Tab-separated table of C-alpha atoms in Angstrom:
chain	number	residue	atom	x	y	z
A	1	UNK	CA	12.234	50.023	-30.344
A	2	UNK	CA	8.758	49.502	-31.994
A	3	UNK	CA	8.472	47.665	-35.728
A	4	UNK	CA	5.436	49.776	-36.790
A	5	UNK	CA	2.651	48.293	-38.663
A	6	UNK	CA	1.024	49.222	-41.944
A	7	UNK	CA	-1.885	51.484	-42.034
A	8	UNK	CA	-1.229	53.386	-38.764
A	9	UNK	CA	0.440	56.603	-38.488
A	10	UNK	CA	3.394	57.356	-36.258
A	11	UNK	CA	1.354	59.460	-33.690
A	12	UNK	CA	-1.306	56.724	-33.592
A	13	UNK	CA	1.172	53.926	-33.088
A	14	UNK	CA	3.084	56.024	-30.134
A	15	UNK	CA	-0.419	56.474	-28.279
A	16	UNK	CA	-1.193	52.512	-28.498
A	17	UNK	CA	2.282	51.735	-27.090
A	18	UNK	CA	1.796	54.662	-24.571
A	19	UNK	CA	-1.118	53.311	-23.416
A	20	UNK	CA	-0.053	49.855	-23.389
A	21	UNK	CA	3.128	50.935	-21.466
A	22	UNK	CA	1.092	52.963	-18.897
A	23	UNK	CA	3.506	55.856	-19.799
A	24	UNK	CA	2.806	59.369	-18.812
A	25	UNK	CA	5.543	61.034	-21.252
A	26	UNK	CA	6.313	59.687	-24.366
A	27	UNK	CA	7.336	60.532	-28.012
A	28	UNK	CA	8.624	59.152	-31.379
A	29	UNK	CA	11.791	59.879	-32.970
A	30	UNK	CA	10.847	60.120	-36.918
A	31	UNK	CA	7.797	60.217	-38.644
A	32	UNK	CA	6.649	57.221	-41.033
A	33	UNK	CA	3.801	57.532	-43.309
A	34	UNK	CA	0.956	54.974	-42.845
A	35	UNK	CA	2.189	53.417	-45.772
A	36	UNK	CA	5.457	52.544	-44.179
A	37	UNK	CA	6.539	49.864	-41.603
A	38	UNK	CA	9.438	49.173	-39.455
A	39	UNK	CA	11.629	50.989	-37.260
A	40	UNK	CA	9.841	53.683	-35.177
A	41	UNK	CA	11.887	54.395	-31.688
A	42	UNK	CA	9.931	55.397	-28.861
A	43	UNK	CA	11.073	57.357	-25.907
A	44	UNK	CA	9.413	57.144	-22.691
A	45	UNK	CA	10.213	59.506	-19.566
A	46	UNK	CA	13.967	60.565	-19.429
A	47	UNK	CA	14.766	59.451	-22.531
A	48	UNK	CA	12.776	61.769	-24.358
A	49	UNK	CA	15.248	64.217	-23.479
A	50	UNK	CA	17.502	62.583	-26.349
A	51	UNK	CA	14.843	61.997	-29.023
A	52	UNK	CA	16.372	64.810	-31.157
A	53	UNK	CA	19.519	62.433	-31.656
A	54	UNK	CA	17.642	60.120	-33.373
A	55	UNK	CA	15.684	62.469	-35.222
A	56	UNK	CA	18.595	64.080	-36.616
A	57	UNK	CA	20.258	60.446	-37.198
A	58	UNK	CA	20.766	59.095	-40.715
A	59	UNK	CA	17.910	56.633	-41.909
A	60	UNK	CA	18.185	53.479	-43.944
A	61	UNK	CA	15.086	51.950	-45.863
A	62	UNK	CA	14.157	49.091	-48.080
A	63	UNK	CA	11.814	51.062	-50.750
A	64	UNK	CA	10.235	48.954	-53.664
A	65	UNK	CA	9.641	50.718	-56.576
A	66	UNK	CA	6.712	49.900	-58.764
A	67	UNK	CA	8.369	50.651	-62.365
A	68	UNK	CA	6.300	51.988	-65.087
A	69	UNK	CA	3.366	53.297	-62.845
A	70	UNK	CA	3.316	57.064	-61.950
A	71	UNK	CA	0.468	57.939	-59.204
A	72	UNK	CA	-0.953	61.395	-58.107
A	73	UNK	CA	0.705	60.618	-54.353
A	74	UNK	CA	4.030	59.386	-56.055
A	75	UNK	CA	3.085	55.930	-53.775
A	76	UNK	CA	0.440	53.039	-54.000
A	77	UNK	CA	-2.106	55.118	-52.155
A	78	UNK	CA	-2.645	57.523	-55.358
A	79	UNK	CA	-4.577	57.320	-58.618
A	80	UNK	CA	-2.707	56.018	-61.388
A	81	UNK	CA	-1.496	58.795	-64.041
A	82	UNK	CA	0.364	56.826	-66.264
A	83	UNK	CA	1.538	53.214	-67.207
A	84	UNK	CA	4.547	52.327	-69.184
A	85	UNK	CA	5.775	49.079	-69.906
A	86	UNK	CA	9.268	48.325	-68.035
A	87	UNK	CA	9.962	44.803	-68.966
A	88	UNK	CA	12.913	46.058	-70.960
A	89	UNK	CA	14.488	47.853	-67.873
A	90	UNK	CA	17.642	46.091	-66.608
A	91	UNK	CA	19.558	45.927	-63.499
A	92	UNK	CA	22.344	47.811	-64.827
A	93	UNK	CA	20.148	50.543	-65.660
A	94	UNK	CA	18.400	50.958	-62.442
A	95	UNK	CA	21.838	50.666	-60.858
A	96	UNK	CA	22.982	53.578	-63.214
A	97	UNK	CA	19.811	55.579	-62.560
A	98	UNK	CA	20.159	55.274	-58.890
A	99	UNK	CA	24.065	56.154	-58.575
A	100	UNK	CA	22.812	59.113	-60.449
A	101	UNK	CA	20.954	60.446	-57.143
A	102	UNK	CA	23.778	59.450	-54.256
A	103	UNK	CA	25.794	61.996	-52.562
A	104	UNK	CA	24.146	65.814	-52.200
A	105	UNK	CA	21.073	66.582	-53.977
A	106	UNK	CA	18.575	68.899	-54.016
A	107	UNK	CA	14.779	67.672	-53.450
A	108	UNK	CA	11.454	68.842	-53.818
A	109	UNK	CA	8.970	68.245	-51.081
A	110	UNK	CA	6.007	66.233	-52.515
A	111	UNK	CA	2.662	67.898	-52.077
A	112	UNK	CA	1.681	64.452	-50.253
A	113	UNK	CA	3.674	64.899	-47.363
A	114	UNK	CA	3.232	66.244	-43.558
A	115	UNK	CA	5.601	69.165	-44.076
A	116	UNK	CA	3.529	72.297	-42.811
A	117	UNK	CA	2.510	75.629	-44.785
A	118	UNK	CA	0.777	78.083	-42.665
A	119	UNK	CA	-0.149	75.639	-39.923
A	120	UNK	CA	-1.462	72.754	-42.388
A	121	UNK	CA	0.078	69.755	-43.667
A	122	UNK	CA	0.570	69.992	-47.435
A	123	UNK	CA	-1.315	66.968	-48.073
A	124	UNK	CA	-4.439	68.616	-46.728
A	125	UNK	CA	-4.098	71.173	-49.676
A	126	UNK	CA	-3.143	68.312	-51.918
A	127	UNK	CA	-6.336	66.809	-51.327
A	128	UNK	CA	-8.273	70.134	-52.106
A	129	UNK	CA	-6.453	70.284	-55.344
A	130	UNK	CA	-4.026	73.173	-54.034
A	131	UNK	CA	-0.765	73.550	-55.021
A	132	UNK	CA	1.697	75.246	-52.559
A	133	UNK	CA	4.989	76.404	-53.840
A	134	UNK	CA	7.659	74.701	-51.962
A	135	UNK	CA	11.201	75.190	-51.808
A	136	UNK	CA	13.785	72.342	-52.854
A	137	UNK	CA	15.821	71.054	-49.608
A	138	UNK	CA	19.491	69.710	-49.916
A	139	UNK	CA	19.707	65.926	-48.482
A	140	UNK	CA	22.377	63.611	-48.527
A	141	UNK	CA	21.859	60.151	-50.134
A	142	UNK	CA	25.064	58.136	-49.073
A	143	UNK	CA	24.472	54.972	-50.752
A	144	UNK	CA	21.817	53.034	-53.111
A	145	UNK	CA	21.854	49.002	-53.457
A	146	UNK	CA	19.658	46.853	-55.485
A	147	UNK	CA	18.145	44.171	-52.962
A	148	UNK	CA	15.845	42.412	-55.260
A	149	UNK	CA	13.827	42.396	-58.738
A	150	UNK	CA	11.040	40.954	-59.615
A	151	UNK	CA	8.469	41.657	-62.469
A	152	UNK	CA	7.785	45.468	-62.641
A	153	UNK	CA	9.182	46.017	-59.180
A	154	UNK	CA	12.959	46.699	-57.778
A	155	UNK	CA	13.584	46.737	-53.870
A	156	UNK	CA	16.442	49.336	-53.220
A	157	UNK	CA	18.619	49.542	-49.719
A	158	UNK	CA	18.712	53.214	-49.288
A	159	UNK	CA	21.061	55.299	-46.741
A	160	UNK	CA	20.424	58.807	-46.378
A	161	UNK	CA	20.081	61.812	-44.206
A	162	UNK	CA	17.080	62.874	-42.166
A	163	UNK	CA	14.492	64.495	-44.029
A	164	UNK	CA	14.805	62.386	-47.142
A	165	UNK	CA	11.442	61.651	-49.299
A	166	UNK	CA	11.976	58.371	-50.222
A	167	UNK	CA	8.675	58.404	-52.566
A	168	UNK	CA	10.611	61.614	-54.286
A	169	UNK	CA	13.713	59.565	-54.709
A	170	UNK	CA	11.553	56.653	-56.287
A	171	UNK	CA	9.612	59.100	-58.579
A	172	UNK	CA	13.187	60.707	-59.890
A	173	UNK	CA	14.907	57.431	-60.378
A	174	UNK	CA	11.486	56.277	-62.882
A	175	UNK	CA	11.982	59.759	-64.554
A	176	UNK	CA	15.585	58.972	-65.165
A	177	UNK	CA	14.457	55.716	-66.643
A	178	UNK	CA	11.911	57.029	-68.563
A	179	UNK	CA	9.103	54.749	-67.536
A	180	UNK	CA	8.271	56.421	-64.417
A	181	UNK	CA	7.769	55.116	-60.971
A	182	UNK	CA	5.996	54.950	-57.653
A	183	UNK	CA	6.801	53.712	-54.134
A	184	UNK	CA	4.893	50.467	-53.756
A	185	UNK	CA	6.158	49.586	-50.187
A	186	UNK	CA	8.654	51.121	-47.621
A	187	UNK	CA	10.010	49.730	-44.531
A	188	UNK	CA	13.000	51.697	-42.373
A	189	UNK	CA	15.406	49.762	-41.211
A	190	UNK	CA	17.405	51.824	-39.359
A	191	UNK	CA	18.127	55.212	-37.688
A	192	UNK	CA	21.481	55.946	-36.282
A	193	UNK	CA	22.900	53.427	-34.284
A	194	UNK	CA	19.687	51.656	-33.886
A	195	UNK	CA	18.205	48.641	-36.107
A	196	UNK	CA	15.108	46.424	-36.178
A	197	UNK	CA	17.188	44.038	-34.200
A	198	UNK	CA	14.822	43.060	-31.141
A	199	UNK	CA	12.139	45.718	-32.489
A	200	UNK	CA	8.641	44.270	-31.548
A	201	UNK	CA	5.434	44.967	-32.452
A	202	UNK	CA	2.077	46.103	-31.151
A	203	UNK	CA	0.708	42.752	-31.008
A	204	UNK	CA	3.555	41.039	-29.447
A	205	UNK	CA	3.494	43.787	-26.815
A	206	UNK	CA	-0.459	43.373	-26.388
A	207	UNK	CA	0.130	39.646	-25.762
A	208	UNK	CA	2.589	40.013	-23.303
A	209	UNK	CA	2.102	40.436	-19.264
A	210	UNK	CA	2.632	43.555	-17.465
A	211	UNK	CA	6.126	42.534	-15.997
A	212	UNK	CA	7.422	41.605	-19.904
A	213	UNK	CA	6.186	44.819	-20.953
A	214	UNK	CA	8.230	46.664	-18.453
A	215	UNK	CA	11.223	44.878	-19.460
A	216	UNK	CA	11.222	46.207	-22.985
A	217	UNK	CA	11.926	49.547	-21.841
A	218	UNK	CA	16.121	50.049	-22.163
A	219	UNK	CA	18.388	52.780	-20.711
A	220	UNK	CA	18.123	56.090	-22.825
A	221	UNK	CA	21.943	55.640	-23.758
A	222	UNK	CA	20.496	53.453	-26.389
A	223	UNK	CA	19.627	56.529	-28.631
A	224	UNK	CA	23.410	57.346	-28.636
A	225	UNK	CA	24.615	53.702	-29.389
A	226	UNK	CA	26.863	55.106	-31.886
A	227	UNK	CA	28.742	57.824	-29.638
A	228	UNK	CA	32.037	56.892	-27.846
A	229	UNK	CA	31.693	56.121	-23.974
A	230	UNK	CA	33.311	58.437	-21.705
A	231	UNK	CA	33.138	57.185	-17.468
A	232	UNK	CA	33.962	59.724	-14.903
A	233	UNK	CA	34.612	59.194	-11.256
A	234	UNK	CA	32.227	59.913	-8.753
A	235	UNK	CA	33.504	63.464	-7.918
A	236	UNK	CA	33.823	64.375	-11.598
A	237	UNK	CA	30.056	62.377	-11.955
A	238	UNK	CA	28.459	65.193	-9.445
A	239	UNK	CA	30.262	68.013	-10.967
A	240	UNK	CA	29.032	67.179	-14.360
A	241	UNK	CA	25.754	66.653	-13.627
A	242	UNK	CA	25.611	70.192	-11.908
A	243	UNK	CA	26.082	71.409	-15.476
A	244	UNK	CA	30.034	72.344	-14.466
A	245	UNK	CA	32.636	72.211	-17.468
A	246	UNK	CA	35.286	69.528	-16.816
A	247	UNK	CA	38.935	68.996	-18.292
A	248	UNK	CA	39.194	65.365	-19.645
A	249	UNK	CA	42.036	63.567	-21.679
A	250	UNK	CA	39.953	62.462	-24.478
A	251	UNK	CA	40.129	63.432	-28.209
A	252	UNK	CA	37.556	65.805	-29.683
A	253	UNK	CA	34.010	64.797	-30.224
A	254	UNK	CA	30.526	65.941	-31.289
A	255	UNK	CA	28.983	63.873	-28.900
A	256	UNK	CA	29.861	61.341	-26.099
A	257	UNK	CA	27.715	59.229	-23.851
A	258	UNK	CA	28.609	60.062	-20.081
A	259	UNK	CA	28.597	57.534	-17.500
A	260	UNK	CA	29.448	57.507	-13.600
A	261	UNK	CA	31.808	54.895	-11.974
A	262	UNK	CA	28.765	52.341	-11.881
A	263	UNK	CA	28.665	50.006	-14.782
A	264	UNK	CA	24.790	51.471	-15.680
A	265	UNK	CA	24.999	55.169	-14.116
A	266	UNK	CA	24.185	57.130	-17.583
A	267	UNK	CA	24.237	60.647	-16.978
A	268	UNK	CA	23.735	62.447	-20.194
A	269	UNK	CA	25.281	63.439	-23.404
A	270	UNK	CA	28.108	65.726	-24.137
A	271	UNK	CA	30.675	66.964	-26.814
A	272	UNK	CA	34.507	67.380	-26.086
A	273	UNK	CA	36.277	70.419	-27.294
A	274	UNK	CA	40.117	70.993	-26.758
A	275	UNK	CA	39.944	68.934	-23.730
A	276	UNK	CA	36.732	70.462	-22.552
A	277	UNK	CA	33.840	68.201	-21.700
A	278	UNK	CA	30.802	70.094	-21.668
A	279	UNK	CA	27.210	68.761	-21.205
A	280	UNK	CA	24.524	68.863	-23.772
A	281	UNK	CA	21.495	66.849	-22.147
A	282	UNK	CA	21.611	65.830	-18.819
A	283	UNK	CA	19.594	63.438	-16.435
A	284	UNK	CA	18.763	64.439	-13.012
A	285	UNK	CA	20.141	62.397	-9.909
A	286	UNK	CA	16.623	60.582	-9.348
A	287	UNK	CA	16.612	59.466	-13.123
A	288	UNK	CA	20.226	58.190	-12.766
A	289	UNK	CA	19.088	56.265	-9.370
A	290	UNK	CA	16.163	55.055	-11.109
A	291	UNK	CA	18.446	53.503	-14.051
A	292	UNK	CA	20.838	51.825	-11.089
A	293	UNK	CA	18.032	50.396	-9.397
A	294	UNK	CA	16.247	49.015	-12.772
């Protein structure tokens, strides 16, 4: 897991890490703007088969809002449109405004976003002064908690579904407060069952010898950390790896981590319906053997 630095795009960060780790196949599991820092899970080799799980997972952010400041982009990179005195805004007012945006809400994607229209990112149109008609999208904000307040800023701990635009949330909270707001800083702290615990920076990877860099790579099952585990005997494991459905004594589950009899023999992901284990993503036998040999 990588702690993305300020100022780099997610793809640039991925390419640097890919070069440092001498990986052939790689991908990241959720875009962070250059302005944002924090958790960027990177997948290499067989782990790329499970990247969608992390892409679809709920996210957690520390969002710092600049109260009383509206910008063209909704964040600190844009030109200031309006300034209002926000010194009178209380913690109770911020909490009330934030709670109004919890639960299922409709969000309008901002023009300064990577969302595509006719093959081009919306921010490319925005830089040309072109406004594109967008459709709102339904997202869920599980919780918003105030972490800190300083002169003119408030930092919020936001837990939400994928696809939530935190800069839009910042602007909406500012509008509800009557003074406007923009996103001053953003740090992703969680994605599904993954957190920043143990995450490393590019600078730390660069300073490591090759052996230490290789040791950073963990088993693909880390991406399914919040899914229950199911272990099969050798005969059943071989059949499961061939794609056959298996009968299991286990409750229904949308996703499970499936293992063979050996402790590190991760086989893939599956779901269970009416006692039937159905494979979703499978490792190949050589990939399983590589995990056992690591």
